[in-house]
Amino acid sequence: MENPFKFGTIVEEEYFTDRIEEVAYIRHFVESANHLILISPRRFGKSSVVAKALSQSGRKNITVNLQQVTSVADMSAKLLREFFKVHPLERIRHLIAHFRIIPTLSTNPLTGSMDVSFQPGVDASILLEDVMELIEKTHSREDRIIIVLDEFQEILDLDPRLDKKLRAIMQKQEHVNYILLGSQESMMTDIFERKKSPFYHFGEMMRLGKLPREDFHRYLSERLKPQFSDQCNELANRILNYTACHPYYSQQLAANVWNVSVLQPEKEDALEAAINHIVISHSLDYERLWANFKRTNKWILQSLAKNSALQTKEYPTSTIYSALKRMQKDGYVIYSDHYEIEDPFFKEWILRGI
Ligand SMILES: Nc1ncnc2c1ncn2[C@@H]1O[C@H](COP(=O)(O)OP(=O)(O)O)[C@@H](O)[C@H]1O
Ligand SMILES: [Mg+2]
């Protein structure tokens, strides 16, 4: 039997659980003329929940992940490439002819999809304007398209005035709805809630939490059952206690527990063996990470790992607090109702070293 758990990619169909209200809420947006902003720490399930709502709605959509974009020209090329997946070139060729800068198009023989590139050195904001205008023109009020921009906070890094330019372009569009996803809470709130930001109050803001424990427990235990029979309930509980219900790490741990029980049936405690395996296989990365942390950060991470108070005579509270905020921004620490280390296996690695 194949491993019934999946992590690291967008999860769909039988790998996707719960989020019923969230999917319904996003669908409601997708069917209106409004824009949606969705925020959560990374790997909580934003991309998955949006993909689900979009596939249910049947609306035309394109997605570009700004983390995988290297410049404004590259962003324009990727938008156009995705657009070709929705609208075949033959039907929009006449519109491309109006581009001020004509892209080079070629069919990728391996994937069959269209590769798009622009000559280097051209004015990238013209490219972006032309691509966006094409998307707008191809659609209508009755047939809006949805553009999903994942890891949207990256616009601040891509080009210093990109937020202004992009907002000006969007201002003129009436046939496009946007779903903007981000995993850096502070940058995202800065973009959408700072009065002077071009994206101030651009759309409805929604935050995604962890998966509800009861549902996630049912999901895990049903899937563990073929391999663990009557132990599956307890095992699901132990997994969720260990990962604090984090969607990604829970699936990762469950997948490893499954592997241990199939490949090393002699192990008495599959969970312990799985944790050990994950910590050891990541230890090189953890060592590298750790070596680059400042002393204050190391102290904070150790305190969080031990669940001890974040108070010491050694550092002023303000220093601790700003270091904590910084680590939250970088994704090492997350806050739901308290601060915790994002990766439970990194936490384990830290505890083992104390
Ligand atoms: N609804 C869900 N049901 C089950 N697992 C999920 C769900 N949402 C997320 N996950 C787990 O979390 C991982 C990360 O999800 P993803 O959608 O890529 O998150 P994000 O876009 O927030 O980084 C998935 O690969 C999967 O293992
Ligand atoms: Mg994502």
Coordinates of C-alpha atoms and ligand atoms in Angstrom, one line a residue:
M1 CA 0.0 0.0 0.0
E2 CA 1.2 3.4 -0.9
N3 CA 2.1 5.9 1.8
P4 CA -1.2 7.7 2.6
F5 CA 0.4 11.0 3.7
K6 CA 1.7 13.8 1.6
F7 CA 3.7 16.9 2.4
G8 CA 5.6 19.6 0.6
T9 CA 3.3 20.2 -2.3
I10 CA -0.3 21.5 -2.7
V11 CA -2.5 18.8 -1.4
E12 CA -5.7 17.9 -3.2
E13 CA -8.5 15.3 -3.2
E14 CA -8.0 12.6 -0.6
Y15 CA -4.9 14.2 0.9
F16 CA -6.9 17.4 1.7
T17 CA -8.9 17.5 4.9
D18 CA -11.4 19.8 6.5
R19 CA -11.2 23.6 5.8
I20 CA -14.8 23.4 4.8
E21 CA -15.7 26.9 6.0
E22 CA -12.6 28.4 4.6
V23 CA -13.2 26.8 1.2
A24 CA -16.7 28.1 1.2
Y25 CA -15.6 31.6 2.2
I26 CA -12.9 31.7 -0.5
R27 CA -15.4 30.4 -3.1
H28 CA -17.8 33.2 -2.1
F29 CA -15.0 35.7 -2.9
V30 CA -14.1 34.0 -6.1
E31 CA -17.6 34.4 -7.3
S32 CA -17.8 38.1 -6.4
A33 CA -15.9 41.0 -7.8
N34 CA -13.8 41.5 -4.7
H35 CA -10.2 40.8 -3.9
L36 CA -8.9 38.5 -1.2
I37 CA -5.8 38.6 0.9
L38 CA -4.9 35.4 2.7
I39 CA -2.2 35.3 5.4
S40 CA -0.7 32.5 7.5
P41 CA 2.7 31.3 8.4
R42 CA 4.3 29.2 5.6
R43 CA 3.1 25.6 5.2
F44 CA -0.3 26.1 6.9
G45 CA -2.1 25.2 3.7
K46 CA -2.8 28.5 1.9
S47 CA -2.0 27.3 -1.5
S48 CA -3.9 24.1 -1.0
V49 CA -7.1 25.8 0.3
V50 CA -7.1 28.3 -2.6
A51 CA -6.5 25.6 -5.2
K52 CA -9.4 23.7 -3.8
A53 CA -11.8 26.7 -3.8
L54 CA -10.7 27.5 -7.4
S55 CA -11.2 24.0 -8.7
Q56 CA -14.7 23.8 -7.1
S57 CA -15.6 27.2 -8.6
G58 CA -14.6 26.3 -12.1
R59 CA -13.5 29.9 -12.7
K60 CA -10.6 30.5 -15.0
N61 CA -7.5 31.3 -13.0
I62 CA -3.7 31.6 -13.1
T63 CA -1.2 31.4 -10.3
V64 CA 2.3 32.9 -10.1
N65 CA 4.5 32.4 -7.1
L66 CA 6.5 35.6 -6.6
Q67 CA 9.1 33.6 -4.6
Q68 CA 10.0 31.9 -7.8
V69 CA 10.2 35.1 -9.8
T70 CA 13.6 36.9 -10.3
S71 CA 12.6 40.2 -11.8
V72 CA 9.6 42.2 -13.1
A73 CA 10.4 40.9 -16.6
D74 CA 10.4 37.3 -15.3
M75 CA 7.1 38.0 -13.5
S76 CA 5.5 39.2 -16.8
A77 CA 6.8 36.2 -18.6
K78 CA 5.4 33.8 -16.0
L79 CA 2.0 35.5 -16.0
L80 CA 1.9 35.2 -19.8
R81 CA 3.0 31.6 -19.7
E82 CA 0.3 30.7 -17.2
F83 CA -2.2 32.7 -19.3
F84 CA -1.4 30.5 -22.3
K85 CA -2.5 27.5 -20.2
V86 CA -6.0 29.1 -20.0
H87 CA -6.1 30.7 -23.5
P88 CA -4.4 28.9 -26.4
L89 CA -2.1 31.2 -28.4
E90 CA -4.2 30.8 -31.6
R91 CA -7.1 32.7 -30.1
I92 CA -5.1 35.6 -28.7
R93 CA -2.4 35.9 -31.3
H94 CA -4.0 39.1 -32.6
L95 CA -3.8 40.7 -29.2
I96 CA -0.2 39.8 -28.7
A97 CA 0.5 41.7 -31.9
H98 CA -0.3 44.9 -30.0
F99 CA 2.4 44.4 -27.5
R100 CA 4.9 47.2 -27.4
I101 CA 7.6 44.6 -26.8
I102 CA 7.0 41.2 -28.6
P103 CA 7.9 38.2 -26.5
T104 CA 9.7 35.1 -27.9
L105 CA 7.4 32.1 -27.7
S106 CA 8.3 28.5 -28.0
T107 CA 6.7 25.2 -27.2
N108 CA 8.5 23.2 -24.6
P109 CA 8.8 19.7 -26.2
L110 CA 8.9 18.0 -22.8
T111 CA 5.8 19.5 -21.2
G112 CA 4.0 20.7 -24.3
S113 CA 3.5 24.1 -22.5
M114 CA 4.5 27.4 -23.9
D115 CA 7.8 29.0 -22.9
V116 CA 7.8 32.8 -22.8
S117 CA 10.8 35.1 -22.7
F118 CA 11.6 38.7 -23.4
Q119 CA 14.7 40.2 -24.7
P120 CA 16.9 41.3 -21.8
G121 CA 17.3 45.0 -21.0
V122 CA 13.8 46.0 -22.1
D123 CA 11.6 48.2 -19.8
A124 CA 10.0 45.7 -17.6
S125 CA 7.1 47.8 -16.5
I126 CA 6.0 48.0 -20.1
L127 CA 6.0 44.2 -20.3
L128 CA 3.9 44.0 -17.2
E129 CA 1.4 46.5 -18.4
D130 CA 1.0 44.8 -21.8
V131 CA 0.6 41.4 -20.2
M132 CA -1.9 42.7 -17.7
E133 CA -3.8 44.5 -20.4
L134 CA -4.0 41.4 -22.5
I135 CA -5.5 39.5 -19.6
E136 CA -8.0 42.3 -19.0
K137 CA -9.0 42.5 -22.6
T138 CA -9.5 38.7 -23.0
H139 CA -12.1 38.7 -20.2
S140 CA -15.3 40.5 -19.5
R141 CA -17.5 41.4 -16.5
E142 CA -19.5 38.1 -16.9
D143 CA -16.3 36.1 -17.3
R144 CA -13.8 37.4 -14.8
I145 CA -10.4 35.7 -14.4
I146 CA -8.7 35.1 -11.1
I147 CA -5.0 35.9 -10.7
V148 CA -3.4 34.3 -7.6
L149 CA -0.1 35.9 -6.6
D150 CA 1.5 33.6 -4.0
E151 CA 4.1 34.9 -1.6
F152 CA 2.9 38.4 -2.5
Q153 CA 5.1 40.1 0.1
E154 CA 8.0 39.5 -2.3
I155 CA 6.9 42.5 -4.5
L156 CA 8.7 44.7 -2.0
D157 CA 12.0 42.9 -2.8
L158 CA 11.6 42.5 -6.5
D159 CA 11.6 46.2 -7.4
P160 CA 11.4 49.2 -5.2
R161 CA 8.4 50.8 -7.0
L162 CA 6.7 47.6 -8.1
D163 CA 3.9 48.0 -5.6
K164 CA 2.9 51.4 -7.0
K165 CA 3.1 50.2 -10.6
L166 CA 1.2 47.1 -10.0
R167 CA -1.5 48.9 -8.1
A168 CA -1.9 51.5 -10.9
I169 CA -2.3 48.7 -13.4
M170 CA -4.9 46.8 -11.2
Q171 CA -6.8 50.1 -10.8
K172 CA -7.8 50.0 -14.4
Q173 CA -8.8 46.3 -14.5
E174 CA -12.4 45.4 -14.2
H175 CA -12.3 41.8 -15.3
V176 CA -9.7 40.4 -12.9
N177 CA -10.1 39.3 -9.3
Y178 CA -7.0 38.9 -7.2
I179 CA -6.2 36.5 -4.5
L180 CA -3.0 37.5 -2.8
L181 CA -1.3 35.1 -0.5
G182 CA 1.5 35.8 1.9
S183 CA 3.4 34.0 4.7
Q184 CA 5.2 37.0 6.2
E185 CA 2.6 38.5 8.5
S186 CA 4.4 41.7 9.3
M187 CA 5.2 42.5 5.6
M188 CA 1.7 41.6 4.5
T189 CA 0.0 43.8 7.1
D190 CA 2.4 46.6 6.2
I191 CA 1.4 46.3 2.5
F192 CA -2.3 46.2 3.2
E193 CA -2.8 48.2 6.4
R194 CA -0.3 51.0 6.2
K195 CA -2.2 54.1 5.1
K196 CA 0.5 55.3 2.7
S197 CA 0.9 51.9 1.0
P198 CA -0.6 51.7 -2.5
F199 CA -2.4 48.5 -1.5
Y200 CA -4.0 50.0 1.6
H201 CA -7.3 48.3 2.1
F202 CA -7.1 46.6 -1.3
G203 CA -9.3 43.7 -0.3
E204 CA -10.7 41.5 2.4
M205 CA -8.1 40.1 4.7
M206 CA -8.4 36.5 5.9
R207 CA -6.1 34.6 8.2
L208 CA -5.7 30.8 8.0
G209 CA -5.1 28.9 11.3
K210 CA -3.9 25.4 11.9
L211 CA -6.2 22.5 11.1
P212 CA -8.8 21.8 13.8
R213 CA -7.5 19.0 16.0
E214 CA -10.5 16.8 15.9
D215 CA -10.7 16.7 12.1
F216 CA -7.0 16.3 11.7
H217 CA -7.0 13.5 14.2
R218 CA -9.7 11.6 12.3
Y219 CA -7.8 12.1 9.1
L220 CA -4.6 10.7 10.5
S221 CA -6.1 7.9 12.4
E222 CA -8.2 6.6 9.5
R223 CA -5.1 6.5 7.4
L224 CA -2.9 4.9 10.0
K225 CA -5.4 2.2 10.6
P226 CA -4.4 -0.3 7.8
Q227 CA -0.9 -0.4 9.3
F228 CA -1.5 0.1 13.0
S229 CA -5.1 -1.3 13.6
D230 CA -6.2 -0.5 17.2
Q231 CA -3.1 1.7 18.0
C232 CA -4.1 4.2 15.3
N233 CA -6.0 6.5 17.6
E234 CA -3.3 6.9 20.2
L235 CA -0.7 7.3 17.5
A236 CA -2.6 10.1 15.8
N237 CA -2.8 11.8 19.2
R238 CA 0.9 11.5 19.8
I239 CA 1.6 12.9 16.4
L240 CA -0.6 15.9 16.9
N241 CA 0.8 16.5 20.4
Y242 CA 4.3 16.5 19.0
T243 CA 3.6 18.8 16.0
A244 CA 1.0 21.0 17.8
C245 CA -1.3 20.3 14.8
H246 CA 0.9 22.0 12.3
P247 CA -0.5 20.8 8.9
Y248 CA 2.8 20.2 7.2
Y249 CA 4.8 18.7 10.0
S250 CA 1.9 16.5 11.1
Q251 CA 1.8 15.0 7.6
Q252 CA 5.5 14.7 7.4
L253 CA 5.7 12.9 10.7
A254 CA 2.8 10.6 9.9
A255 CA 4.4 9.8 6.5
N256 CA 7.6 8.8 8.3
V257 CA 5.8 6.8 11.0
W258 CA 4.2 4.9 8.1
N259 CA 7.6 4.3 6.5
V260 CA 9.1 3.0 9.7
S261 CA 6.3 0.5 10.2
V262 CA 6.6 -0.8 6.7
L263 CA 10.4 -0.8 6.3
Q264 CA 11.5 -1.4 9.9
P265 CA 8.8 -3.4 11.5
E266 CA 11.2 -4.5 14.3
K267 CA 11.1 -1.0 15.8
E268 CA 9.1 -1.0 18.9
D269 CA 8.0 2.6 18.9
A270 CA 7.5 3.8 15.3
L271 CA 6.9 7.4 16.3
E272 CA 10.1 7.7 18.2
A273 CA 12.0 6.1 15.4
A274 CA 10.4 8.4 12.9
I275 CA 11.2 11.5 14.9
N276 CA 14.8 10.3 15.3
H277 CA 15.1 9.7 11.6
I278 CA 13.8 13.2 10.7
V279 CA 16.0 15.0 13.2
I280 CA 19.1 13.2 12.1
S281 CA 18.4 13.7 8.4
H282 CA 18.0 17.4 8.9
S283 CA 20.8 17.9 11.4
L284 CA 23.3 19.3 8.9
D285 CA 20.9 22.1 8.0
Y286 CA 20.1 22.7 11.7
E287 CA 23.8 23.0 12.5
R288 CA 24.3 25.5 9.8
L289 CA 21.3 27.5 10.9
W290 CA 22.4 27.4 14.5
A291 CA 25.9 28.6 13.7
N292 CA 24.5 31.7 12.1
F293 CA 22.2 32.7 14.9
K294 CA 23.3 35.5 17.3
R295 CA 23.6 34.6 21.0
T296 CA 20.3 36.3 21.9
N297 CA 18.5 34.3 19.3
K298 CA 20.1 31.1 20.5
W299 CA 19.0 31.9 24.0
I300 CA 15.4 32.6 22.9
L301 CA 15.2 29.4 20.9
Q302 CA 16.5 27.4 23.8
S303 CA 14.0 29.0 26.1
L304 CA 11.1 28.4 23.7
A305 CA 12.2 24.8 23.3
K306 CA 12.2 24.2 27.0
N307 CA 9.0 26.2 27.5
S308 CA 10.7 28.4 30.0
A309 CA 10.0 32.1 30.5
L310 CA 11.5 34.6 28.1
Q311 CA 13.1 36.7 30.9
T312 CA 16.7 37.0 31.9
K313 CA 19.0 39.5 33.6
E314 CA 21.3 39.1 30.7
Y315 CA 19.3 40.8 28.0
P316 CA 16.8 43.7 28.2
T317 CA 13.2 42.8 27.4
S318 CA 13.2 45.1 24.4
T319 CA 16.2 43.3 22.9
I320 CA 14.5 39.9 23.4
Y321 CA 11.2 41.2 21.9
S322 CA 12.8 42.6 18.8
A323 CA 14.9 39.5 18.2
L324 CA 11.7 37.4 18.6
K325 CA 9.8 39.6 16.1
R326 CA 12.7 39.2 13.7
M327 CA 12.7 35.4 14.0
Q328 CA 9.0 35.4 13.5
K329 CA 9.5 37.4 10.3
D330 CA 12.1 35.0 9.1
G331 CA 9.7 32.1 9.8
Y332 CA 11.7 30.3 12.6
V333 CA 9.1 31.3 15.2
I334 CA 5.4 31.4 14.8
Y335 CA 2.7 32.9 17.0
S336 CA -0.8 31.5 17.3
D337 CA -1.8 32.0 20.9
H338 CA 1.8 31.9 22.1
Y339 CA 5.2 32.0 20.6
E340 CA 6.6 28.6 19.5
I341 CA 9.4 27.3 17.3
E342 CA 8.0 26.7 13.9
D343 CA 9.7 23.4 13.2
P344 CA 9.1 20.8 15.9
F345 CA 12.1 18.7 14.7
F346 CA 14.4 21.8 14.9
K347 CA 13.0 22.2 18.4
E348 CA 13.9 18.6 19.2
W349 CA 17.4 19.1 17.8
I350 CA 17.9 22.1 20.0
L351 CA 16.6 20.2 23.1
R352 CA 19.0 17.4 22.4
G353 CA 21.9 19.9 22.4
I354 CA 21.1 21.6 25.6
Ligands
LIG1 N1 -6.3 20.9 4.3 C1 -5.2 20.1 4.5 N2 -5.3 18.8 4.7 C2 -4.2 18.0 4.9 N3 -3.0 18.5 4.8 C3 -2.8 19.8 4.6 C4 -3.9 20.7 4.4 N4 -3.4 21.9 4.1 C5 -2.1 21.8 4.2 N5 -1.7 20.5 4.5 C6 -0.3 20.1 4.6 O1 0.6 21.2 4.7 C7 1.5 21.2 3.5 C8 1.7 22.6 3.1 O2 0.5 23.1 2.4 P1 0.5 24.4 1.5 O3 -0.8 24.5 0.9 O4 1.7 24.3 0.5 O5 0.8 25.6 2.5 P2 1.2 27.1 2.3 O6 0.8 27.5 0.9 O7 0.5 27.8 3.4 O8 2.7 27.2 2.5 C9 0.9 20.3 2.5 O9 1.9 19.7 1.7 C10 0.2 19.2 3.4 O10 1.1 18.3 3.9
MG2 MG 2.1 28.2 -0.6

